PDB file of C-alpha atoms in Angstrom:
ATOM      1  CA  UNK Y   1    -289.902 -29.865  22.025  1.00 51.00           C
ATOM      2  CA  UNK Y   2    -288.068 -27.268  22.272  1.00 58.00           C
ATOM      3  CA  UNK Y   3    -289.025 -23.147  23.200  1.00 60.00           C
ATOM      4  CA  UNK Y   4    -289.003 -20.887  20.700  1.00 71.00           C
ATOM      5  CA  UNK Y   5    -286.951 -17.486  21.056  1.00 74.00           C
ATOM      6  CA  UNK Y   6    -289.047 -15.290  23.659  1.00 76.00           C
ATOM      7  CA  UNK Y   7    -290.851 -18.452  25.382  1.00 81.00           C
ATOM      8  CA  UNK Y   8    -290.941 -19.151  28.333  1.00 85.00           C
ATOM      9  CA  UNK Y   9    -290.008 -22.838  29.256  1.00 83.00           C
ATOM     10  CA  UNK Y  10    -289.966 -24.374  32.740  1.00 82.00           C
ATOM     11  CA  UNK Y  11    -286.332 -25.790  33.599  1.00 78.00           C
ATOM     12  CA  UNK Y  12    -286.972 -29.089  35.448  1.00 80.00           C
ATOM     13  CA  UNK Y  13    -283.264 -30.545  35.759  1.00 80.00           C
ATOM     14  CA  UNK Y  14    -282.339 -31.590  39.185  1.00 86.00           C
ATOM     15  CA  UNK Y  15    -278.594 -31.176  39.601  1.00 87.00           C
ATOM     16  CA  UNK Y  16    -276.345 -33.507  41.788  1.00 90.00           C
ATOM     17  CA  UNK Y  17    -273.298 -33.759  43.238  1.00 90.00           C
ATOM     18  CA  UNK Y  18    -270.966 -36.975  43.869  1.00 91.00           C
ATOM     19  CA  UNK Y  19    -267.587 -38.106  45.059  1.00 93.00           C
ATOM     20  CA  UNK Y  20    -265.581 -40.965  45.077  1.00 90.00           C
ATOM     21  CA  UNK Y  21    -263.002 -41.482  48.213  1.00 87.00           C
ATOM     22  CA  UNK Y  22    -261.395 -44.944  48.081  1.00 86.00           C
ATOM     23  CA  UNK Y  23    -263.961 -47.240  47.632  1.00 85.00           C
ATOM     24  CA  UNK Y  24    -266.712 -45.274  48.337  1.00 87.00           C
ATOM     25  CA  UNK Y  25    -268.725 -43.359  45.989  1.00 92.00           C
ATOM     26  CA  UNK Y  26    -271.672 -41.068  46.926  1.00 94.00           C
ATOM     27  CA  UNK Y  27    -274.262 -39.148  44.570  1.00 96.00           C
ATOM     28  CA  UNK Y  28    -276.654 -36.684  46.229  1.00 97.00           C
ATOM     29  CA  UNK Y  29    -279.470 -34.612  44.508  1.00 97.00           C
ATOM     30  CA  UNK Y  30    -281.854 -31.986  46.270  1.00 96.00           C
ATOM     31  CA  UNK Y  31    -281.002 -30.593  49.520  1.00 95.00           C
ATOM     32  CA  UNK Y  32    -278.511 -32.463  51.951  1.00 95.00           C
ATOM     33  CA  UNK Y  33    -278.787 -30.831  55.190  1.00 93.00           C
ATOM     34  CA  UNK Y  34    -278.246 -32.007  58.405  1.00 89.00           C
ATOM     35  CA  UNK Y  35    -280.656 -30.031  60.231  1.00 91.00           C
ATOM     36  CA  UNK Y  36    -283.846 -32.138  57.974  1.00 93.00           C
ATOM     37  CA  UNK Y  37    -285.042 -35.323  59.388  1.00 92.00           C
ATOM     38  CA  UNK Y  38    -283.811 -38.554  57.534  1.00 91.00           C
ATOM     39  CA  UNK Y  39    -284.665 -42.031  57.086  1.00 91.00           C
ATOM     40  CA  UNK Y  40    -282.182 -44.461  55.682  1.00 89.00           C
ATOM     41  CA  UNK Y  41    -282.314 -47.885  54.095  1.00 89.00           C
ATOM     42  CA  UNK Y  42    -278.831 -49.166  54.728  1.00 86.00           C
ATOM     43  CA  UNK Y  43    -278.395 -52.975  53.116  1.00 81.00           C
ATOM     44  CA  UNK Y  44    -281.979 -53.977  54.771  1.00 60.00           C
ATOM     45  CA  UNK Y  45    -281.483 -51.931  57.894  1.00 73.00           C
ATOM     46  CA  UNK Y  46    -283.751 -48.716  58.422  1.00 69.00           C
ATOM     47  CA  UNK Y  47    -282.978 -45.738  60.489  1.00 72.00           C
ATOM     48  CA  UNK Y  48    -285.133 -42.579  61.168  1.00 73.00           C
ATOM     49  CA  UNK Y  49    -283.314 -39.854  62.671  1.00 70.00           C
ATOM     50  CA  UNK Y  50    -284.535 -36.158  63.590  1.00 74.00           C
ATOM     51  CA  UNK Y  51    -282.577 -33.263  62.409  1.00 67.00           C
ATOM     52  CA  UNK Y  52    -280.167 -31.989  64.637  1.00 57.00           C
ATOM     53  CA  UNK Y  53    -276.754 -29.886  64.581  1.00 51.00           C
ATOM     54  CA  UNK Y  54    -274.026 -32.249  63.846  1.00 45.00           C
ATOM     55  CA  UNK Y  55    -272.332 -31.523  66.992  1.00 44.00           C
ATOM     56  CA  UNK Y  56    -275.565 -32.549  69.071  1.00 49.00           C
ATOM     57  CA  UNK Y  57    -276.363 -35.222  66.702  1.00 50.00           C
ATOM     58  CA  UNK Y  58    -275.959 -38.791  68.428  1.00 54.00           C
ATOM     59  CA  UNK Y  59    -275.583 -41.784  66.427  1.00 54.00           C
ATOM     60  CA  UNK Y  60    -279.308 -43.672  65.736  1.00 55.00           C
ATOM     61  CA  UNK Y  61    -277.783 -46.918  64.868  1.00 54.00           C
ATOM     62  CA  UNK Y  62    -273.778 -48.212  64.844  1.00 55.00           C
ATOM     63  CA  UNK Y  63    -272.836 -50.709  62.225  1.00 54.00           C
ATOM     64  CA  UNK Y  64    -269.661 -50.789  60.244  1.00 54.00           C
ATOM     65  CA  UNK Y  65    -271.297 -53.099  57.553  1.00 61.00           C
ATOM     66  CA  UNK Y  66    -273.179 -50.569  55.853  1.00 65.00           C
ATOM     67  CA  UNK Y  67    -272.202 -51.110  52.621  1.00 83.00           C
ATOM     68  CA  UNK Y  68    -274.806 -49.516  50.605  1.00 91.00           C
ATOM     69  CA  UNK Y  69    -277.656 -47.295  51.503  1.00 92.00           C
ATOM     70  CA  UNK Y  70    -280.035 -44.375  50.408  1.00 95.00           C
ATOM     71  CA  UNK Y  71    -280.433 -41.515  53.023  1.00 94.00           C
ATOM     72  CA  UNK Y  72    -283.810 -39.253  52.064  1.00 95.00           C
ATOM     73  CA  UNK Y  73    -283.778 -36.002  53.543  1.00 96.00           C
ATOM     74  CA  UNK Y  74    -287.482 -34.731  54.713  1.00 95.00           C
ATOM     75  CA  UNK Y  75    -289.421 -31.595  55.019  1.00 95.00           C
ATOM     76  CA  UNK Y  76    -292.629 -32.006  56.743  1.00 93.00           C
ATOM     77  CA  UNK Y  77    -292.667 -35.355  55.143  1.00 93.00           C
ATOM     78  CA  UNK Y  78    -291.802 -34.677  51.940  1.00 96.00           C
ATOM     79  CA  UNK Y  79    -288.548 -36.118  50.394  1.00 97.00           C
ATOM     80  CA  UNK Y  80    -286.174 -32.577  49.566  1.00 96.00           C
ATOM     81  CA  UNK Y  81    -282.974 -34.524  49.083  1.00 97.00           C
ATOM     82  CA  UNK Y  82    -281.561 -38.044  48.405  1.00 97.00           C
ATOM     83  CA  UNK Y  83    -277.654 -39.186  49.341  1.00 97.00           C
ATOM     84  CA  UNK Y  84    -277.064 -42.947  47.580  1.00 96.00           C
ATOM     85  CA  UNK Y  85    -273.888 -44.463  49.396  1.00 94.00           C
ATOM     86  CA  UNK Y  86    -272.296 -47.123  46.798  1.00 93.00           C
ATOM     87  CA  UNK Y  87    -275.082 -47.201  44.762  1.00 94.00           C
ATOM     88  CA  UNK Y  88    -273.826 -46.227  41.222  1.00 92.00           C
ATOM     89  CA  UNK Y  89    -276.245 -45.413  38.131  1.00 91.00           C
ATOM     90  CA  UNK Y  90    -279.498 -44.641  40.764  1.00 95.00           C
ATOM     91  CA  UNK Y  91    -279.509 -41.164  40.530  1.00 95.00           C
ATOM     92  CA  UNK Y  92    -282.270 -41.099  38.117  1.00 95.00           C
ATOM     93  CA  UNK Y  93    -284.632 -42.987  40.611  1.00 96.00           C
ATOM     94  CA  UNK Y  94    -283.426 -40.228  43.331  1.00 97.00           C
ATOM     95  CA  UNK Y  95    -284.265 -37.660  40.700  1.00 96.00           C
ATOM     96  CA  UNK Y  96    -287.716 -39.231  40.224  1.00 96.00           C
ATOM     97  CA  UNK Y  97    -288.489 -39.975  43.726  1.00 97.00           C
ATOM     98  CA  UNK Y  98    -287.805 -36.038  44.630  1.00 96.00           C
ATOM     99  CA  UNK Y  99    -290.027 -34.900  41.403  1.00 94.00           C
ATOM    100  CA  UNK Y 100    -293.409 -37.029  42.552  1.00 94.00           C
ATOM    101  CA  UNK Y 101    -293.456 -34.538  45.784  1.00 93.00           C
ATOM    102  CA  UNK Y 102    -295.358 -37.049  47.457  1.00 95.00           C
ATOM    103  CA  UNK Y 103    -296.088 -36.536  51.333  1.00 95.00           C
ATOM    104  CA  UNK Y 104    -294.889 -39.661  53.069  1.00 93.00           C
ATOM    105  CA  UNK Y 105    -297.243 -40.155  56.375  1.00 88.00           C
ATOM    106  CA  UNK Y 106    -295.752 -43.422  56.698  1.00 88.00           C
ATOM    107  CA  UNK Y 107    -291.789 -43.317  56.288  1.00 87.00           C
ATOM    108  CA  UNK Y 108    -291.303 -47.596  55.884  1.00 86.00           C
ATOM    109  CA  UNK Y 109    -293.384 -46.791  52.387  1.00 91.00           C
ATOM    110  CA  UNK Y 110    -289.725 -44.876  51.244  1.00 92.00           C
ATOM    111  CA  UNK Y 111    -287.821 -48.317  51.882  1.00 89.00           C
ATOM    112  CA  UNK Y 112    -288.017 -49.495  48.577  1.00 89.00           C
ATOM    113  CA  UNK Y 113    -288.742 -46.525  46.486  1.00 94.00           C
ATOM    114  CA  UNK Y 114    -284.915 -47.111  45.434  1.00 95.00           C
ATOM    115  CA  UNK Y 115    -283.535 -50.591  45.374  1.00 91.00           C
ATOM    116  CA  UNK Y 116    -280.231 -51.459  46.744  1.00 89.00           C
ATOM    117  CA  UNK Y 117    -279.403 -54.081  44.589  1.00 82.00           C
ATOM    118  CA  UNK Y 118    -280.047 -54.367  40.770  1.00 70.00           C
ATOM    119  CA  UNK Y 119    -281.661 -51.840  38.427  1.00 60.00           C
TER     120      UNK Y 119
END
């Protein structure tokens, strides 16, 4: 249904940005900010990181085999941004997670929200 002239209608589209650099593709929606807490799922490995400035953030986990992953950016246990790493075609899934505006007390509940393989 479209709005008629003069009627107010909410605009709900969540914009995204992306880049391809060599073999790496990333897509992101929402707020991607290093000061936010993050929960990441990389090829089956989950990593939690408290938000800190980039200059003082220790690497919580080192592994050069992280081929695919999802990084959830959280504010007060709610997902406010999603970064998809080598997961083309999953941007609608990321938008759906953002749209839920759900409070995640147990971060591991995010682990399977966006599948790293298949559709």
